[in-house]
Short mmCIF file of C-alpha atoms in Angstrom, two decimals:
data_model
loop_
_atom_site.label_atom_id
_atom_site.label_comp_id
_atom_site.label_asym_id
_atom_site.label_seq_id
_atom_site.Cartn_x
_atom_site.Cartn_y
_atom_site.Cartn_z
CA MET S 1 -9.19 -11.57 -19.21
CA VAL S 2 -11.90 -8.91 -19.58
CA LYS S 3 -15.01 -10.29 -21.04
CA SER S 4 -16.53 -9.03 -24.25
CA GLY S 5 -19.86 -7.51 -25.11
CA ARG S 6 -19.70 -4.43 -22.68
CA ARG S 7 -21.48 -1.52 -24.18
CA ALA S 8 -20.08 2.01 -23.50
CA ILE S 9 -22.36 5.00 -23.86
CA PHE S 10 -20.88 8.29 -23.64
CA GLY S 11 -22.82 11.69 -24.23
CA SER S 12 -24.45 11.59 -27.58
CA ALA S 13 -22.03 8.82 -28.73
CA SER S 14 -23.14 5.07 -28.48
CA ILE S 15 -20.23 2.83 -29.26
CA TRP S 16 -19.72 -0.90 -29.00
CA LEU S 17 -16.41 -1.50 -27.53
CA VAL S 18 -15.71 -5.21 -27.74
CA LEU S 19 -13.11 -6.02 -24.95
CA ALA S 20 -10.66 -8.75 -25.45
CA THR S 21 -12.51 -11.15 -27.59
CA ALA S 22 -9.19 -12.47 -28.44
CA PRO S 23 -5.81 -12.30 -26.89
CA LEU S 24 -4.01 -8.98 -27.41
CA THR S 25 -1.44 -9.43 -30.08
CA ALA S 26 1.81 -7.54 -30.34
CA ALA S 27 5.12 -7.89 -31.87
CA PRO S 28 7.52 -10.58 -30.55
CA ALA S 29 8.87 -9.68 -27.08
CA PRO S 30 12.44 -8.26 -27.15
CA PRO S 31 15.16 -9.75 -24.61
CA GLY S 32 13.75 -7.58 -21.88
CA PRO S 33 10.56 -5.61 -21.42
CA SER S 34 10.36 -2.45 -23.51
CA ASP S 35 10.99 0.93 -21.67
CA LEU S 36 7.29 1.59 -21.49
CA ALA S 37 6.48 -1.92 -20.15
CA LEU S 38 9.22 -1.67 -17.52
CA LEU S 39 8.07 1.83 -16.52
CA ASP S 40 4.42 0.68 -16.35
CA ALA S 41 5.21 -2.61 -14.32
CA LEU S 42 7.38 -0.85 -11.68
CA THR S 43 5.78 2.60 -11.08
CA TRP S 44 2.17 3.84 -10.61
CA GLY S 45 1.83 4.31 -14.30
CA ALA S 46 3.79 5.74 -17.17
CA SER S 47 3.53 9.41 -18.01
CA PRO S 48 5.45 11.60 -20.62
CA THR S 49 7.79 12.97 -17.90
CA SER S 50 8.60 9.78 -16.40
CA PHE S 51 9.08 8.06 -19.79
CA SER S 52 11.47 10.76 -20.80
CA ALA S 53 13.43 10.51 -17.54
CA LEU S 54 13.85 6.77 -18.06
CA ARG S 55 15.01 7.40 -21.69
CA ALA S 56 17.57 10.08 -20.54
CA GLN S 57 18.99 8.08 -17.67
CA GLY S 58 19.11 4.57 -19.46
CA ARG S 59 17.42 1.53 -18.04
CA GLU S 60 19.99 0.26 -15.74
CA ALA S 61 20.85 3.66 -14.31
CA TRP S 62 17.17 4.36 -13.95
CA LEU S 63 16.49 1.24 -12.19
CA SER S 64 19.53 1.65 -9.82
CA ALA S 65 18.36 5.01 -8.90
CA GLN S 66 14.90 3.70 -8.18
CA LEU S 67 16.10 0.80 -5.99
CA HIS S 68 18.49 2.97 -4.06
CA PRO S 69 16.80 6.45 -3.61
CA ALA S 70 17.76 9.02 -1.24
CA ALA S 71 16.09 8.77 2.25
CA THR S 72 13.65 11.65 1.35
CA MET S 73 12.83 12.98 -2.11
CA ALA S 74 11.06 16.38 -2.74
CA LEU S 75 7.77 16.09 -4.79
CA PRO S 76 6.76 18.88 -7.17
CA PRO S 77 6.24 22.13 -5.21
CA GLY S 78 2.50 21.95 -5.62
CA ALA S 79 2.27 18.42 -4.06
CA GLN S 80 4.88 18.91 -1.52
CA SER S 81 3.22 22.11 -0.18
CA GLN S 82 -0.15 20.34 0.13
CA ILE S 83 1.41 17.50 2.16
CA GLU S 84 3.28 19.87 4.36
CA ASP S 85 0.15 21.97 4.93
CA ALA S 86 -1.74 18.92 6.10
CA GLN S 87 1.20 17.36 7.95
CA PRO S 88 0.09 16.93 11.72
CA LYS S 89 2.07 19.03 14.01
CA GLY S 90 4.14 17.48 17.00
CA PRO S 91 5.10 14.07 17.62
CA LEU S 92 2.43 11.14 17.36
CA ILE S 93 2.51 10.41 21.08
CA GLU S 94 1.58 13.99 21.94
CA ARG S 95 -1.24 13.93 19.22
CA VAL S 96 -2.66 10.75 20.43
CA ALA S 97 -2.51 11.93 24.00
CA ALA S 98 -4.40 15.03 23.18
CA LEU S 99 -7.09 12.90 21.27
CA ASP S 100 -7.35 10.56 24.25
CA ALA S 101 -7.89 13.44 26.50
CA GLN S 102 -10.59 14.86 24.10
CA ALA S 103 -12.42 11.71 24.08
CA LYS S 104 -12.17 11.25 27.75
CA ALA S 105 -13.58 14.77 28.39
CA ALA S 106 -16.39 14.18 25.99
CA ASN S 107 -17.36 10.96 27.62
CA ALA S 108 -17.38 12.61 31.01
CA LEU S 109 -20.06 15.06 30.02
CA THR S 110 -23.44 14.47 31.63
CA ASP S 111 -25.54 16.81 29.37
CA PRO S 112 -26.72 14.73 26.46
CA ASP S 113 -26.43 17.45 23.99
CA ALA S 114 -23.03 18.71 25.00
CA LYS S 115 -21.74 15.21 25.14
CA LYS S 116 -23.11 14.38 21.66
CA THR S 117 -21.44 17.55 20.34
CA ALA S 118 -18.15 16.88 22.06
CA GLN S 119 -18.08 13.27 20.91
CA ALA S 120 -18.93 14.33 17.33
CA ALA S 121 -15.85 16.88 17.57
CA TYR S 122 -13.68 14.00 18.49
CA GLN S 123 -14.84 11.75 15.62
CA GLY S 124 -14.30 14.84 13.38
CA ALA S 125 -10.65 15.20 14.56
CA LEU S 126 -10.11 11.46 13.76
CA ASN S 127 -11.83 11.96 10.25
CA ASP S 128 -9.49 14.94 9.58
CA ALA S 129 -6.52 12.90 10.48
CA LEU S 130 -7.48 10.15 8.07
CA ARG S 131 -8.38 12.56 5.28
CA GLN S 132 -4.87 14.21 5.56
CA SER S 133 -3.29 10.69 5.52
CA VAL S 134 -5.19 9.65 2.40
CA ALA S 135 -4.32 12.88 0.61
CA ALA S 136 -0.66 12.53 1.39
CA THR S 137 -0.66 8.88 0.11
CA ILE S 138 -2.52 9.72 -3.20
CA LEU S 139 -0.18 12.80 -3.90
CA ARG S 140 2.91 10.76 -3.14
CA ALA S 141 1.69 7.93 -5.47
CA LEU S 142 1.03 10.38 -8.30
CA TYR S 143 3.97 12.44 -8.26
CA ALA S 144 6.94 11.15 -6.11
CA PRO S 145 10.01 10.72 -8.28
CA ASP S 146 10.87 7.49 -6.19
CA GLN S 147 8.07 5.67 -7.86
CA VAL S 148 9.39 2.09 -7.12
CA ARG S 149 9.51 2.98 -3.40
CA GLU S 150 5.97 4.18 -3.43
CA ARG S 151 4.65 1.13 -5.28
CA MET S 152 6.43 -0.97 -2.76
CA THR S 153 5.19 1.08 0.18
CA TRP S 154 1.63 0.26 -0.87
CA PHE S 155 2.47 -3.47 -1.33
CA TRP S 156 3.94 -3.64 2.12
CA PHE S 157 1.16 -1.75 3.62
CA ASN S 158 -1.39 -4.09 2.03
CA ARG S 159 0.64 -7.10 3.26
CA PHE S 160 0.88 -5.76 6.86
CA ASN S 161 -2.50 -4.31 6.73
CA VAL S 162 -4.34 -2.35 9.29
CA HIS S 163 -7.94 -0.88 8.95
CA GLN S 164 -8.66 2.85 9.72
CA GLY S 165 -12.14 1.87 11.03
CA LYS S 166 -10.93 0.22 14.34
CA ALA S 167 -10.52 2.33 17.56
CA ASN S 168 -8.34 5.47 17.04
CA LEU S 169 -6.47 4.03 13.83
CA ARG S 170 -7.68 7.05 11.69
CA ALA S 171 -5.15 9.09 13.53
CA LEU S 172 -2.38 6.48 13.27
CA VAL S 173 -2.39 4.96 9.61
CA GLY S 174 -0.61 8.00 8.09
CA ASP S 175 2.26 7.67 10.57
CA TYR S 176 2.27 3.94 10.13
CA VAL S 177 2.93 4.38 6.43
CA ASP S 178 5.36 7.24 6.85
CA THR S 179 7.51 5.69 9.66
CA ALA S 180 7.02 1.98 9.56
CA ILE S 181 6.54 1.15 5.96
CA ARG S 182 7.94 3.59 3.63
CA PRO S 183 11.48 4.01 5.19
CA HIS S 184 11.94 0.04 4.96
CA ALA S 185 10.09 -0.59 1.68
CA LEU S 186 13.24 -1.30 -0.20
CA GLY S 187 15.39 -2.11 2.85
CA ARG S 188 15.79 -5.37 4.79
CA PHE S 189 12.70 -7.38 5.49
CA ARG S 190 13.75 -7.94 9.06
CA ASP S 191 13.60 -4.11 9.65
CA LEU S 192 10.38 -3.81 8.02
CA LEU S 193 8.89 -6.52 10.21
CA GLY S 194 10.33 -4.94 13.44
CA ALA S 195 9.11 -1.38 12.48
CA SER S 196 5.62 -2.85 11.79
CA LEU S 197 5.43 -4.77 15.09
CA GLU S 198 6.35 -1.65 17.15
CA HIS S 199 3.94 0.59 15.59
CA PRO S 200 0.75 1.34 17.60
CA ALA S 201 -1.43 0.95 14.57
CA MET S 202 -0.53 -2.76 14.26
CA LEU S 203 -0.46 -3.38 17.87
CA ARG S 204 -3.99 -1.86 18.33
CA TYR S 205 -5.33 -3.43 15.21
CA LEU S 206 -4.38 -6.98 15.94
CA ASP S 207 -4.99 -6.59 19.65
CA ASN S 208 -1.35 -7.13 20.91
CA ALA S 209 -1.85 -4.11 22.97
CA GLU S 210 -4.11 -6.40 25.29
CA ASN S 211 -1.77 -9.38 25.11
CA ALA S 212 -0.33 -10.01 28.71
CA ALA S 213 0.93 -12.86 30.95
CA GLY S 214 -2.28 -14.59 32.11
CA ARG S 215 -4.45 -13.05 29.52
CA ILE S 216 -2.96 -14.34 26.24
CA ASN S 217 -4.15 -12.75 22.86
CA GLU S 218 -3.10 -14.87 19.85
CA ASN S 219 -4.41 -12.53 17.04
CA TYR S 220 -1.13 -10.84 16.14
CA ALA S 221 1.07 -13.91 16.74
CA ARG S 222 -1.02 -15.97 14.31
CA GLU S 223 -1.11 -13.21 11.57
CA LEU S 224 2.54 -12.55 11.89
CA MET S 225 3.23 -16.24 10.79
CA GLU S 226 0.37 -16.79 8.53
CA LEU S 227 0.33 -13.51 6.67
CA HIS S 228 3.46 -11.60 7.29
CA THR S 229 6.11 -14.35 7.31
CA LEU S 230 6.01 -17.95 6.96
CA GLY S 231 2.55 -18.22 5.24
CA VAL S 232 0.00 -20.96 5.17
CA GLY S 233 1.60 -24.40 5.08
CA GLY S 234 4.98 -22.71 6.33
CA GLY S 235 5.64 -25.34 8.72
CA TYR S 236 4.24 -23.77 12.06
CA SER S 237 1.81 -25.22 14.38
CA GLN S 238 -0.82 -24.18 16.87
CA HIS S 239 1.80 -24.63 19.59
CA ASP S 240 4.04 -22.23 17.88
CA VAL S 241 1.28 -19.64 17.66
CA GLU S 242 0.77 -20.03 21.38
CA GLU S 243 4.48 -19.73 22.03
CA LEU S 244 4.82 -16.64 19.81
CA ALA S 245 1.89 -14.94 21.60
CA ARG S 246 3.73 -15.66 25.00
CA ILE S 247 6.82 -13.99 23.51
CA LEU S 248 4.77 -10.85 22.48
CA THR S 249 3.31 -10.29 25.82
CA GLY S 250 3.86 -6.87 27.12
CA ALA S 251 4.45 -5.36 23.80
CA GLY S 252 1.87 -2.48 23.65
CA ILE S 253 0.90 0.96 23.61
CA ASP S 254 1.15 3.95 26.24
CA ALA S 255 0.46 7.56 25.61
CA ARG S 256 1.31 8.65 29.26
CA PRO S 257 4.61 10.50 29.56
CA GLU S 258 5.56 8.63 32.73
CA ASN S 259 6.80 4.96 32.84
CA PRO S 260 4.47 2.62 34.33
CA LYS S 261 5.10 1.52 37.88
CA VAL S 262 6.89 -1.87 38.04
CA ARG S 263 8.95 -3.70 40.57
CA PRO S 264 12.49 -2.32 41.03
CA GLU S 265 14.23 -5.23 39.46
CA LEU S 266 12.02 -4.82 36.33
CA GLN S 267 12.88 -1.12 35.75
CA ASP S 268 15.80 -1.56 33.38
CA ARG S 269 13.62 -3.88 31.20
CA ILE S 270 11.09 -1.13 30.21
CA VAL S 271 11.48 -0.23 26.36
CA ARG S 272 9.86 2.91 25.18
CA ARG S 273 9.93 4.23 21.68
CA GLY S 274 7.18 7.02 21.07
CA LEU S 275 3.89 5.33 21.70
CA PHE S 276 5.38 1.79 21.88
CA LEU S 277 5.89 0.35 25.40
CA PHE S 278 7.23 -2.83 26.34
CA ASN S 279 6.00 -3.45 29.94
CA PRO S 280 8.06 -6.31 31.51
CA ALA S 281 5.18 -6.56 34.27
CA ARG S 282 2.89 -7.73 31.71
CA HIS S 283 5.27 -10.14 29.98
CA ASP S 284 5.55 -13.95 30.47
CA ASP S 285 9.14 -14.48 31.62
CA GLY S 286 9.01 -18.41 31.03
CA ASP S 287 11.23 -20.02 28.43
CA LYS S 288 9.47 -20.64 25.10
CA VAL S 289 10.11 -22.98 22.04
CA LEU S 290 9.41 -21.38 18.66
CA LEU S 291 9.74 -23.50 15.52
CA GLY S 292 12.04 -25.81 17.34
CA HIS S 293 14.22 -22.99 18.80
CA THR S 294 14.45 -22.48 22.57
CA ILE S 295 14.00 -18.77 23.48
CA ARG S 296 15.08 -18.05 26.92
CA GLY S 297 12.83 -15.84 28.94
CA ARG S 298 14.50 -12.39 29.43
CA GLY S 299 11.90 -9.80 28.45
CA PHE S 300 12.03 -7.45 25.31
CA ASP S 301 14.98 -9.32 23.55
CA GLU S 302 12.80 -12.37 23.05
CA ILE S 303 10.79 -10.41 20.47
CA GLY S 304 13.99 -9.57 18.62
CA GLU S 305 15.15 -13.13 18.44
CA ALA S 306 11.71 -14.45 17.42
CA LEU S 307 11.79 -11.95 14.52
CA ASP S 308 15.10 -13.09 13.58
CA ILE S 309 13.92 -16.58 13.33
CA LEU S 310 10.76 -15.83 11.50
CA SER S 311 12.38 -13.43 9.01
CA ARG S 312 15.17 -15.78 8.11
CA HIS S 313 13.24 -19.10 7.84
CA PRO S 314 13.19 -20.51 4.29
CA ALA S 315 9.34 -20.47 4.16
CA THR S 316 9.38 -16.82 4.75
CA ALA S 317 11.83 -16.33 1.85
CA ARG S 318 9.64 -18.19 -0.48
CA ASN S 319 6.37 -16.71 0.86
CA VAL S 320 7.70 -13.15 0.70
CA THR S 321 9.40 -13.47 -2.64
CA ARG S 322 6.26 -15.11 -4.27
CA ALA S 323 4.12 -12.28 -3.27
CA MET S 324 6.63 -9.54 -4.35
CA ALA S 325 6.91 -11.20 -7.75
CA GLY S 326 3.27 -11.82 -8.26
CA TYR S 327 2.52 -8.19 -7.29
CA LEU S 328 4.88 -6.66 -9.89
CA MET S 329 4.31 -9.26 -12.59
CA GLY S 330 0.49 -9.30 -12.37
CA ARG S 331 0.41 -12.99 -12.27
CA PRO S 332 1.60 -15.88 -10.03
CA PRO S 333 5.28 -16.54 -10.50
CA SER S 334 6.64 -19.94 -11.38
CA ASP S 335 8.21 -22.08 -8.63
CA ALA S 336 11.47 -21.96 -10.39
CA LEU S 337 11.49 -18.12 -10.23
CA VAL S 338 10.43 -18.21 -6.68
CA ALA S 339 13.29 -20.59 -5.90
CA ARG S 340 15.70 -18.21 -7.50
CA LEU S 341 14.50 -15.11 -5.77
CA ALA S 342 14.26 -17.02 -2.47
CA GLU S 343 18.00 -17.93 -2.77
CA ILE S 344 18.84 -14.34 -3.15
CA TYR S 345 16.61 -13.41 -0.10
CA GLU S 346 18.53 -15.78 2.10
CA ARG S 347 21.85 -14.96 0.74
CA ARG S 348 21.27 -11.26 1.10
CA ASP S 349 19.41 -11.42 4.38
CA GLY S 350 16.20 -10.26 3.13
CA ASP S 351 17.60 -7.42 1.00
CA ILE S 352 14.31 -6.24 -0.78
CA ALA S 353 16.18 -4.13 -3.35
CA ALA S 354 18.46 -6.84 -4.42
CA ILE S 355 15.28 -9.16 -4.82
CA LEU S 356 13.66 -6.76 -6.98
CA ASP S 357 16.75 -6.31 -9.06
CA ALA S 358 17.02 -9.93 -9.70
CA LEU S 359 13.29 -10.09 -10.50
CA VAL S 360 13.42 -7.23 -12.98
CA HIS S 361 16.18 -9.02 -15.01
CA ALA S 362 14.39 -12.41 -14.95
CA PRO S 363 13.15 -13.55 -18.40
CA GLU S 364 9.84 -14.42 -16.68
CA PHE S 365 9.40 -10.71 -15.79
CA ALA S 366 10.06 -9.61 -19.30
CA GLU S 367 7.60 -12.09 -20.52
CA ALA S 368 4.92 -11.08 -17.99
CA ALA S 369 5.26 -7.25 -18.52
CA GLY S 370 2.12 -5.49 -19.56
CA LYS S 371 -0.08 -8.63 -19.34
CA GLY S 372 -1.54 -8.38 -15.89
CA PHE S 373 -4.84 -6.96 -15.07
CA LYS S 374 -4.67 -3.88 -12.93
CA ASP S 375 -6.43 -3.62 -9.55
CA PRO S 376 -8.47 -0.51 -8.95
CA VAL S 377 -5.51 1.51 -7.11
CA ARG S 378 -3.20 1.03 -10.07
CA TYR S 379 -5.87 1.60 -12.64
CA VAL S 380 -6.92 5.06 -11.13
CA PHE S 381 -3.31 6.12 -10.42
CA SER S 382 -2.14 5.31 -13.88
CA ALA S 383 -5.03 7.00 -15.53
CA LEU S 384 -4.32 10.35 -13.72
CA ARG S 385 -0.56 10.10 -14.21
CA LEU S 386 -1.06 9.58 -17.89
CA ALA S 387 -3.93 12.21 -18.06
CA TYR S 388 -2.32 14.99 -16.08
CA ASP S 389 1.41 14.09 -16.00
CA ASP S 390 3.17 16.41 -13.53
CA ARG S 391 0.27 18.86 -13.32
CA VAL S 392 -0.65 18.51 -9.59
CA ILE S 393 -4.19 18.07 -8.55
CA ARG S 394 -5.71 20.33 -5.82
CA ASN S 395 -8.27 18.05 -4.26
CA THR S 396 -7.67 14.24 -3.63
CA ALA S 397 -11.17 13.57 -2.42
CA PRO S 398 -12.51 12.37 -5.99
CA VAL S 399 -9.72 9.95 -6.20
CA GLN S 400 -10.47 8.19 -2.76
CA GLY S 401 -14.22 8.44 -3.88
CA TRP S 402 -13.38 6.47 -7.08
CA LEU S 403 -11.17 3.90 -5.14
CA ASN S 404 -13.97 3.35 -2.66
CA ARG S 405 -16.59 2.82 -5.50
CA LEU S 406 -14.21 0.30 -7.01
CA GLY S 407 -13.74 -1.51 -3.72
CA GLU S 408 -10.20 -0.77 -2.99
CA GLY S 409 -10.33 2.37 -0.81
CA LEU S 410 -6.99 3.43 0.81
CA PHE S 411 -6.84 2.04 4.40
CA ASN S 412 -10.43 0.57 4.02
CA ARG S 413 -9.63 -3.15 4.12
CA SER S 414 -11.05 -4.51 7.14
CA THR S 415 -9.25 -7.87 7.35
CA PRO S 416 -5.69 -8.42 8.14
CA ASP S 417 -5.01 -10.26 4.66
CA GLY S 418 -5.11 -6.95 2.69
CA TYR S 419 -6.74 -6.46 -0.64
CA PRO S 420 -6.45 -9.35 -3.22
CA LEU S 421 -4.21 -8.57 -6.08
CA ASP S 422 -5.21 -11.20 -8.68
CA ALA S 423 -7.14 -10.46 -11.67
CA GLY S 424 -10.15 -12.60 -10.71
CA ALA S 425 -10.83 -10.33 -7.74
CA TRP S 426 -11.21 -7.25 -10.06
CA ASN S 427 -12.39 -8.20 -13.56
CA GLY S 428 -16.10 -8.98 -13.04
CA PRO S 429 -18.95 -7.39 -14.78
CA GLY S 430 -19.89 -4.95 -11.85
CA GLN S 431 -16.31 -3.81 -11.48
CA LEU S 432 -15.89 -3.14 -15.28
CA THR S 433 -19.19 -1.11 -15.28
CA THR S 434 -17.90 1.05 -12.52
CA ARG S 435 -14.58 1.48 -14.29
CA PHE S 436 -16.44 2.67 -17.33
CA GLU S 437 -18.17 5.19 -15.41
CA ILE S 438 -14.98 6.54 -13.70
CA ALA S 439 -13.23 6.52 -17.04
CA ARG S 440 -15.90 8.90 -18.30
CA GLN S 441 -15.41 11.19 -15.19
CA ILE S 442 -11.67 11.27 -15.64
CA GLY S 443 -11.75 11.57 -19.43
CA SER S 444 -14.42 14.18 -19.61
CA GLY S 445 -13.05 17.01 -17.51
CA PRO S 446 -11.43 18.00 -14.18
CA SER S 447 -13.99 16.16 -12.10
CA GLY S 448 -13.41 18.24 -8.96
CA LEU S 449 -9.61 17.42 -9.05
CA PHE S 450 -8.64 21.01 -9.37
CA LYS S 451 -11.05 22.58 -6.97
CA PRO S 452 -9.34 23.00 -3.64
CA ALA S 453 -11.11 21.62 -0.56
CA LEU S 454 -11.67 25.17 0.78
CA PRO S 455 -14.87 27.24 1.25
CA ASP S 456 -16.00 29.20 -1.94
CA ALA S 457 -12.99 27.59 -3.88
CA VAL S 458 -13.31 27.73 -7.73
CA GLU S 459 -12.14 24.93 -9.88
CA GLU S 460 -9.19 25.70 -11.95
CA PRO S 461 -9.41 25.04 -15.83
CA ALA S 462 -8.06 21.62 -16.68
CA PHE S 463 -8.63 18.93 -19.24
CA PRO S 464 -7.04 15.53 -19.37
CA LEU S 465 -4.60 15.23 -22.24
CA LEU S 466 -4.25 11.58 -23.10
CA GLN S 467 -3.17 12.06 -26.79
CA ASN S 468 0.24 13.27 -25.59
CA ALA S 469 3.74 12.71 -26.52
CA LEU S 470 3.84 9.41 -24.81
CA TYR S 471 0.65 8.08 -26.71
CA PHE S 472 2.01 9.21 -30.15
CA GLY S 473 5.29 7.60 -29.24
CA PRO S 474 5.40 4.00 -27.94
CA LEU S 475 1.97 3.82 -26.37
CA ALA S 476 -0.13 3.86 -29.63
CA GLY S 477 2.07 0.88 -30.81
CA THR S 478 0.67 -1.30 -28.06
CA LEU S 479 -2.92 -0.92 -29.26
CA THR S 480 -4.71 -3.60 -31.24
CA ALA S 481 -6.55 -2.87 -34.53
CA GLN S 482 -9.81 -3.39 -32.59
CA THR S 483 -9.17 -0.67 -30.08
CA LYS S 484 -7.80 1.70 -32.61
CA LEU S 485 -11.14 1.11 -34.61
CA ALA S 486 -13.14 1.93 -31.58
CA LEU S 487 -11.03 5.05 -30.87
CA SER S 488 -11.45 6.34 -34.51
CA ARG S 489 -15.29 6.29 -34.03
CA ALA S 490 -15.03 8.68 -31.03
CA VAL S 491 -17.02 11.95 -31.68
CA SER S 492 -15.31 14.16 -29.17
CA PRO S 493 -12.14 14.39 -27.13
CA GLN S 494 -14.10 13.30 -24.16
CA ASP S 495 -15.39 10.25 -25.86
CA TRP S 496 -11.85 9.33 -27.02
CA ASN S 497 -10.44 9.59 -23.58
CA THR S 498 -13.06 7.58 -22.09
CA LEU S 499 -12.97 4.77 -24.61
CA PHE S 500 -9.00 4.75 -24.22
CA LEU S 501 -9.33 4.47 -20.52
CA SER S 502 -11.75 1.67 -21.00
CA SER S 503 -9.71 -0.32 -23.35
CA PRO S 504 -8.13 -3.67 -22.55
CA GLU S 505 -4.79 -2.38 -23.13
CA PHE S 506 -5.02 0.32 -20.55
CA MET S 507 -6.57 -2.08 -17.85
CA GLN S 508 -3.53 -4.42 -18.39
#
C-alpha cells in the first residue's frame, strides 16, 4: 500500500495529498468485476473509447474477441503508419548479415580515426534498430485493439526475458517480440516455448549459441527449467540441467547463406529456420535422461521431445498459471486457484486463452480487480491511454525516458528473471517521488509526445483530457472522499491532472 505523508507541489499550488492512510473503501463488490475494473485489469488501461467498445459488445463477447483475436489487427492509421515507416526492411537474417559485415569491416580498419568513426556508425545502426523496436512496442501497447494480447505479449517477453545490451541484441529484440512472442501470446505454451528457443535473441542472450559437444554451456538449460517452465522447487536436479544442456547442443545461430560443412551422413540432420541453425556436428549424440525420461540421441528431434516433457510437466502447469494469475490480479493467487488453473492447463494442453478465460471468471479475480499496485509500465501506459484516448502520439522517446527513470525501461532488464511484478518492488518512496514528477509532466501538457522526432519539427498543440466521459461516468465513483477533496483544491487543470495521476486509486 502506498505510504502517507507525501507532499506534492505543482506550480504555484502546494497541496498535501495524503495517500492511502486507510484502505480504499468502495461499494460491495458485484458478482464479477465492474466493466471498468475488468477493462483495467486486462488491458493497458481504460480509455473512453475502449470502455465504450466493451459496453457496446457486452462483457462476454468482448472477452471472447480479446482472447481469440485475428492473427493481425490494424492500429489507428497514425500509429500504424509510424510502425510501418520504422519497420526494418528485408528478412532478419539479411539485416544481421549486413550488420555483421559492417562490424567486421570497421574492426579491420587500421587508421584509428577511421576505425572509431566506422565503429560508431555500427553502434548507431544498432541503436536505431532498438529505438524502432521500442517505438513499435509502445505504439502497440497504447493503441492496439487486441489489448489482452498486448498485455500478455509483455508478460511473456518479461518471463522469457532478453537484454538489449548484450552483443547485437538491439537488432534482434523487436523481431523476438514480433515473431516469437506476440503470435503465441494467447496460443499454446508449448509453441511459445519452442518459438523462444529457436529465436537468435534467446540463443545469444543465454549463450546457447556457444553450447556444443565437448564445450557444454548450461546457462540456457538452467533458465529454461528454473524460470521458463518448472520453476524453483519444480523437481529437477543439477543432473537434469546437465542432461538438458547436452540435448541443446548444436542449437545456435548462423547468418551465412550456405550450410555448414558436415560429414555426409549428417547432412540431412541440419535444421535451418532463418538465423536459427541446428548443426549436428556440434551436437552430443549420446542418449540422455531428463526428469526420468530416456531421450534417445538423434539430433534436433531430441529438443522437441525435451520441450514436450517440460511443457507438460505438472510443475510447469502450476508455475506458469501462478505467474499468469499474479500478473493480471496484481497479487499472489491462492493455492486453490492455482490448482484449478493448472488443471485447465493440463487438460487443454497449455491453452493460454482457455486459462485466461477461467481466470477472469474466477471469484478470486473479481475480488482482486482494481486492488493491485501498478508497475511502472502499466502506470505510464494507463495514464497516456486515459489522457489522450485514441489520439496518437508522434514521439515515443519521452515514454521510454519515463520508463527508464522509473526503473522499468523496455528491453532494459539485464537479468534473465525479468522485471519483478509485485507491489513491493515499486511502491518505495523514491519510486513515488519520481511518479509524482512524471505525473506532472504528463498532466501539464504534451511533454514532447506530439513533436515528431524529425529535424526542425514543431510540437502539435495537445493537452491531456483526464476529465473526460469515462471520468464523469464510472471512474469518479471509484475515488475516495479524501482524493476528491484533494482534487477540489486544484488551482488549474494542470494541477488537477497531476493530482489525479498521483492518487492511490490511479496507481492501483
